[in-house]
Amino acid sequence: MKAFVVLDEGYINQAVVSLSSFFRYNRIELVIYAQKGTDLSRVLAVVPENLVEVRYVTFPKHELFASVGDNRLMVHRSAVPAIAQRIKALEEVSAETDCVLNFDLDTLFLGSAVPLLEEITAEHESCIFGVSERENRDKWMKQMKLKEIVNTPLYFNTGLMCYKADCKGLYEKFIKTIEEKGDFMYCPEQDFVNLHFKKKHQLSGEFNAIWFNPGYKEMAPLMVHYLSMEKPWNKFIYLDFRAYAWWKKYLSACERVEGYLDRDFIGRVRSNVNRVK
């Protein structure tokens, strides 16, 4: 197994926290894809040198990126090139190893996920592995009156995914899917992955714990995913008191690597946590 992440240059602080927490519990080769010219010195200072490879690339550009999702795109449009790079990276890394792990950087690892994933994936010859958020997806589609093109029993959140599948020509297929169905791809990478890969194996919620998911109170998360706009570092919008424990853990993780974070970043996290006390 080999892992990769795609790092947008505006996400350095989040990468420091996420990757330092990942390597606190896990030992696996990791490839960081970053835009050429990005200063990764702070990130590289908190990860094991012998396990991390940096690949500087130019994120994909395509005229379709300006219109995918129409006016209901659920990610910031400026992030679409980085999202597309994840597809390109998946195609590349899958040619180098039998199983690929990918995760978002708005995450915090709280346990050792890799040994469990290796055990689970070993039982399947060809499959993709993730945590389903079909219930949330159905709710959002209904509330926002959106057309659902991913009519599958499982709809994986790509905050953490394992791929044990043929990924040859994947980026070309991604572009073709946008050409055909782009107006209804509100989460382009996630929608494509769920559409394209047919064999799916559902992981337990502990691998990708979203704080507002049903049953989160009973979880002992291996990774917490700070999905949506209510992230610990964003300007305070709304914070359900039930999420306080996960915000507090994020602050603790920030404080462990405080010397590598921007002061305003950790200041926002600390302010958000203190407002809930």
mmCIF file of N, CA, C and O in Angstrom, residues 1-4 18-31 44-53 97 99 101 103 109 111-118 222:
data_model
loop_
_atom_site.group_PDB
_atom_site.id
_atom_site.type_symbol
_atom_site.label_atom_id
_atom_site.label_comp_id
_atom_site.label_asym_id
_atom_site.label_seq_id
_atom_site.Cartn_x
_atom_site.Cartn_y
_atom_site.Cartn_z
ATOM 1 N N MET A 1 0.842 -1.196 0.000
ATOM 2 C CA MET A 1 0.000 0.000 0.000
ATOM 3 C C MET A 1 0.877 1.245 0.000
ATOM 4 O O MET A 1 1.933 1.277 0.617
ATOM 5 N N LYS A 2 0.404 2.249 -0.708
ATOM 6 C CA LYS A 2 1.090 3.526 -0.793
ATOM 7 C C LYS A 2 0.027 4.617 -0.718
ATOM 8 O O LYS A 2 -1.089 4.420 -1.199
ATOM 9 N N ALA A 3 0.347 5.748 -0.118
ATOM 10 C CA ALA A 3 -0.625 6.824 0.039
ATOM 11 C C ALA A 3 -0.200 8.057 -0.752
ATOM 12 O O ALA A 3 0.984 8.238 -1.057
ATOM 13 N N PHE A 4 -1.181 8.889 -1.063
ATOM 14 C CA PHE A 4 -0.857 10.187 -1.652
ATOM 15 C C PHE A 4 -1.865 11.229 -1.179
ATOM 16 O O PHE A 4 -2.999 10.902 -0.803
ATOM 17 N N SER A 18 -2.695 17.736 9.616
ATOM 18 C CA SER A 18 -3.178 16.437 9.168
ATOM 19 C C SER A 18 -2.039 15.429 9.008
ATOM 20 O O SER A 18 -2.128 14.290 9.508
ATOM 21 N N LEU A 19 -0.978 15.811 8.323
ATOM 22 C CA LEU A 19 0.098 14.864 8.045
ATOM 23 C C LEU A 19 0.917 14.538 9.291
ATOM 24 O O LEU A 19 1.382 13.393 9.444
ATOM 25 N N SER A 20 1.093 15.497 10.173
ATOM 26 C CA SER A 20 1.799 15.181 11.423
ATOM 27 C C SER A 20 0.980 14.197 12.246
ATOM 28 O O SER A 20 1.536 13.290 12.891
ATOM 29 N N SER A 21 -0.352 14.338 12.218
ATOM 30 C CA SER A 21 -1.192 13.381 12.953
ATOM 31 C C SER A 21 -1.195 12.021 12.277
ATOM 32 O O SER A 21 -1.199 10.978 12.937
ATOM 33 N N PHE A 22 -1.159 12.001 10.944
ATOM 34 C CA PHE A 22 -1.129 10.734 10.211
ATOM 35 C C PHE A 22 0.116 9.936 10.585
ATOM 36 O O PHE A 22 0.028 8.737 10.910
ATOM 37 N N PHE A 23 1.272 10.581 10.556
ATOM 38 C CA PHE A 23 2.515 9.866 10.839
ATOM 39 C C PHE A 23 2.743 9.648 12.335
ATOM 40 O O PHE A 23 3.650 8.896 12.707
ATOM 41 N N ARG A 24 1.938 10.240 13.153
ATOM 42 C CA ARG A 24 2.003 9.938 14.587
ATOM 43 C C ARG A 24 1.561 8.498 14.841
ATOM 44 O O ARG A 24 2.024 7.857 15.791
ATOM 45 N N TYR A 25 0.659 7.996 13.978
ATOM 46 C CA TYR A 25 0.082 6.666 14.181
ATOM 47 C C TYR A 25 0.379 5.684 13.055
ATOM 48 O O TYR A 25 0.180 4.480 13.222
ATOM 49 N N ASN A 26 0.780 6.172 11.884
ATOM 50 C CA ASN A 26 0.900 5.309 10.708
ATOM 51 C C ASN A 26 2.273 5.419 10.075
ATOM 52 O O ASN A 26 2.878 6.497 10.056
ATOM 53 N N ARG A 27 2.742 4.308 9.537
ATOM 54 C CA ARG A 27 4.007 4.273 8.812
ATOM 55 C C ARG A 27 3.759 3.674 7.441
ATOM 56 O O ARG A 27 3.517 2.475 7.309
ATOM 57 N N ILE A 28 3.815 4.519 6.420
ATOM 58 C CA ILE A 28 3.543 4.096 5.053
ATOM 59 C C ILE A 28 4.144 5.141 4.125
ATOM 60 O O ILE A 28 4.243 6.327 4.474
ATOM 61 N N GLU A 29 4.580 4.718 2.957
ATOM 62 C CA GLU A 29 5.101 5.677 1.979
ATOM 63 C C GLU A 29 3.991 6.628 1.532
ATOM 64 O O GLU A 29 2.877 6.202 1.229
ATOM 65 N N LEU A 30 4.311 7.906 1.491
ATOM 66 C CA LEU A 30 3.339 8.929 1.113
ATOM 67 C C LEU A 30 3.930 9.836 0.038
ATOM 68 O O LEU A 30 5.069 10.296 0.156
ATOM 69 N N VAL A 31 3.145 10.096 -0.994
ATOM 70 C CA VAL A 31 3.536 11.038 -2.036
ATOM 71 C C VAL A 31 2.709 12.309 -1.861
ATOM 72 O O VAL A 31 1.477 12.246 -1.753
ATOM 73 N N LEU A 44 7.314 19.528 5.448
ATOM 74 C CA LEU A 44 8.370 18.510 5.453
ATOM 75 C C LEU A 44 9.088 18.438 6.800
ATOM 76 O O LEU A 44 9.702 17.414 7.127
ATOM 77 N N ALA A 45 8.996 19.495 7.587
ATOM 78 C CA ALA A 45 9.640 19.507 8.900
ATOM 79 C C ALA A 45 8.919 18.621 9.915
ATOM 80 O O ALA A 45 9.504 18.262 10.939
ATOM 81 N N VAL A 46 7.654 18.251 9.628
ATOM 82 C CA VAL A 46 6.881 17.492 10.624
ATOM 83 C C VAL A 46 6.562 16.071 10.159
ATOM 84 O O VAL A 46 5.801 15.367 10.814
ATOM 85 N N VAL A 47 7.139 15.649 9.039
ATOM 86 C CA VAL A 47 6.887 14.299 8.527
ATOM 87 C C VAL A 47 8.219 13.563 8.397
ATOM 88 O O VAL A 47 9.271 14.191 8.250
ATOM 89 N N PRO A 48 8.191 12.236 8.455
ATOM 90 C CA PRO A 48 9.446 11.477 8.340
ATOM 91 C C PRO A 48 10.021 11.538 6.927
ATOM 92 O O PRO A 48 9.356 11.172 5.959
ATOM 93 N N GLU A 49 11.239 12.005 6.834
ATOM 94 C CA GLU A 49 11.884 12.218 5.537
ATOM 95 C C GLU A 49 11.946 10.943 4.711
ATOM 96 O O GLU A 49 11.770 10.963 3.481
ATOM 97 N N ASN A 50 12.166 9.801 5.371
ATOM 98 C CA ASN A 50 12.352 8.546 4.639
ATOM 99 C C ASN A 50 11.056 7.970 4.083
ATOM 100 O O ASN A 50 11.076 7.037 3.278
ATOM 101 N N LEU A 51 9.912 8.520 4.483
ATOM 102 C CA LEU A 51 8.629 7.983 4.041
ATOM 103 C C LEU A 51 7.890 8.907 3.073
ATOM 104 O O LEU A 51 6.846 8.532 2.538
ATOM 105 N N VAL A 52 8.414 10.098 2.860
ATOM 106 C CA VAL A 52 7.672 11.097 2.083
ATOM 107 C C VAL A 52 8.436 11.491 0.819
ATOM 108 O O VAL A 52 9.629 11.796 0.856
ATOM 109 N N GLU A 53 7.707 11.487 -0.287
ATOM 110 C CA GLU A 53 8.232 11.949 -1.573
ATOM 111 C C GLU A 53 7.363 13.102 -2.056
ATOM 112 O O GLU A 53 6.136 13.024 -1.984
ATOM 113 N N THR A 97 1.747 0.595 -7.168
ATOM 114 C CA THR A 97 1.456 -0.227 -6.006
ATOM 115 C C THR A 97 0.122 -0.932 -6.191
ATOM 116 O O THR A 97 -0.688 -0.520 -7.026
ATOM 117 N N CYS A 99 -2.303 -1.209 -3.982
ATOM 118 C CA CYS A 99 -3.410 -0.563 -3.260
ATOM 119 C C CYS A 99 -3.015 0.862 -2.902
ATOM 120 O O CYS A 99 -1.910 1.106 -2.409
ATOM 121 N N LEU A 101 -3.954 4.533 -0.979
ATOM 122 C CA LEU A 101 -4.700 5.267 0.038
ATOM 123 C C LEU A 101 -4.626 6.753 -0.270
ATOM 124 O O LEU A 101 -3.556 7.276 -0.564
ATOM 125 N N PHE A 103 -6.367 10.648 1.122
ATOM 126 C CA PHE A 103 -7.220 11.311 2.102
ATOM 127 C C PHE A 103 -7.130 12.826 1.952
ATOM 128 O O PHE A 103 -6.166 13.370 1.399
ATOM 129 N N PHE A 109 -5.963 12.543 12.243
ATOM 130 C CA PHE A 109 -5.863 11.116 12.558
ATOM 131 C C PHE A 109 -5.706 10.934 14.061
ATOM 132 O O PHE A 109 -4.912 11.616 14.708
ATOM 133 N N GLY A 111 -5.714 7.529 15.303
ATOM 134 C CA GLY A 111 -5.360 6.131 15.503
ATOM 135 C C GLY A 111 -4.665 5.570 14.287
ATOM 136 O O GLY A 111 -4.494 6.236 13.259
ATOM 137 N N SER A 112 -4.283 4.315 14.381
ATOM 138 C CA SER A 112 -3.554 3.640 13.320
ATOM 139 C C SER A 112 -4.530 2.996 12.350
ATOM 140 O O SER A 112 -5.118 1.955 12.642
ATOM 141 N N ALA A 113 -4.689 3.600 11.194
ATOM 142 C CA ALA A 113 -5.659 3.126 10.204
ATOM 143 C C ALA A 113 -5.057 2.142 9.208
ATOM 144 O O ALA A 113 -5.742 1.242 8.719
ATOM 145 N N VAL A 114 -3.783 2.293 8.900
ATOM 146 C CA VAL A 114 -3.169 1.524 7.816
ATOM 147 C C VAL A 114 -3.182 0.013 8.048
ATOM 148 O O VAL A 114 -3.561 -0.745 7.149
ATOM 149 N N PRO A 115 -2.790 -0.495 9.232
ATOM 150 C CA PRO A 115 -2.822 -1.958 9.415
ATOM 151 C C PRO A 115 -4.214 -2.551 9.214
ATOM 152 O O PRO A 115 -4.351 -3.623 8.601
ATOM 153 N N LEU A 116 -5.240 -1.875 9.682
ATOM 154 C CA LEU A 116 -6.612 -2.354 9.496
ATOM 155 C C LEU A 116 -7.001 -2.327 8.025
ATOM 156 O O LEU A 116 -7.637 -3.246 7.516
ATOM 157 N N LEU A 117 -6.613 -1.271 7.338
ATOM 158 C CA LEU A 117 -6.928 -1.166 5.917
ATOM 159 C C LEU A 117 -6.216 -2.252 5.110
ATOM 160 O O LEU A 117 -6.790 -2.840 4.192
ATOM 161 N N GLU A 118 -4.978 -2.524 5.458
ATOM 162 C CA GLU A 118 -4.236 -3.574 4.757
ATOM 163 C C GLU A 118 -4.900 -4.927 4.965
ATOM 164 O O GLU A 118 -4.968 -5.752 4.038
ATOM 165 N N LEU A 222 -10.699 6.667 13.934
ATOM 166 C CA LEU A 222 -9.312 6.582 13.509
ATOM 167 C C LEU A 222 -8.927 7.874 12.797
ATOM 168 O O LEU A 222 -7.762 8.259 12.767
#
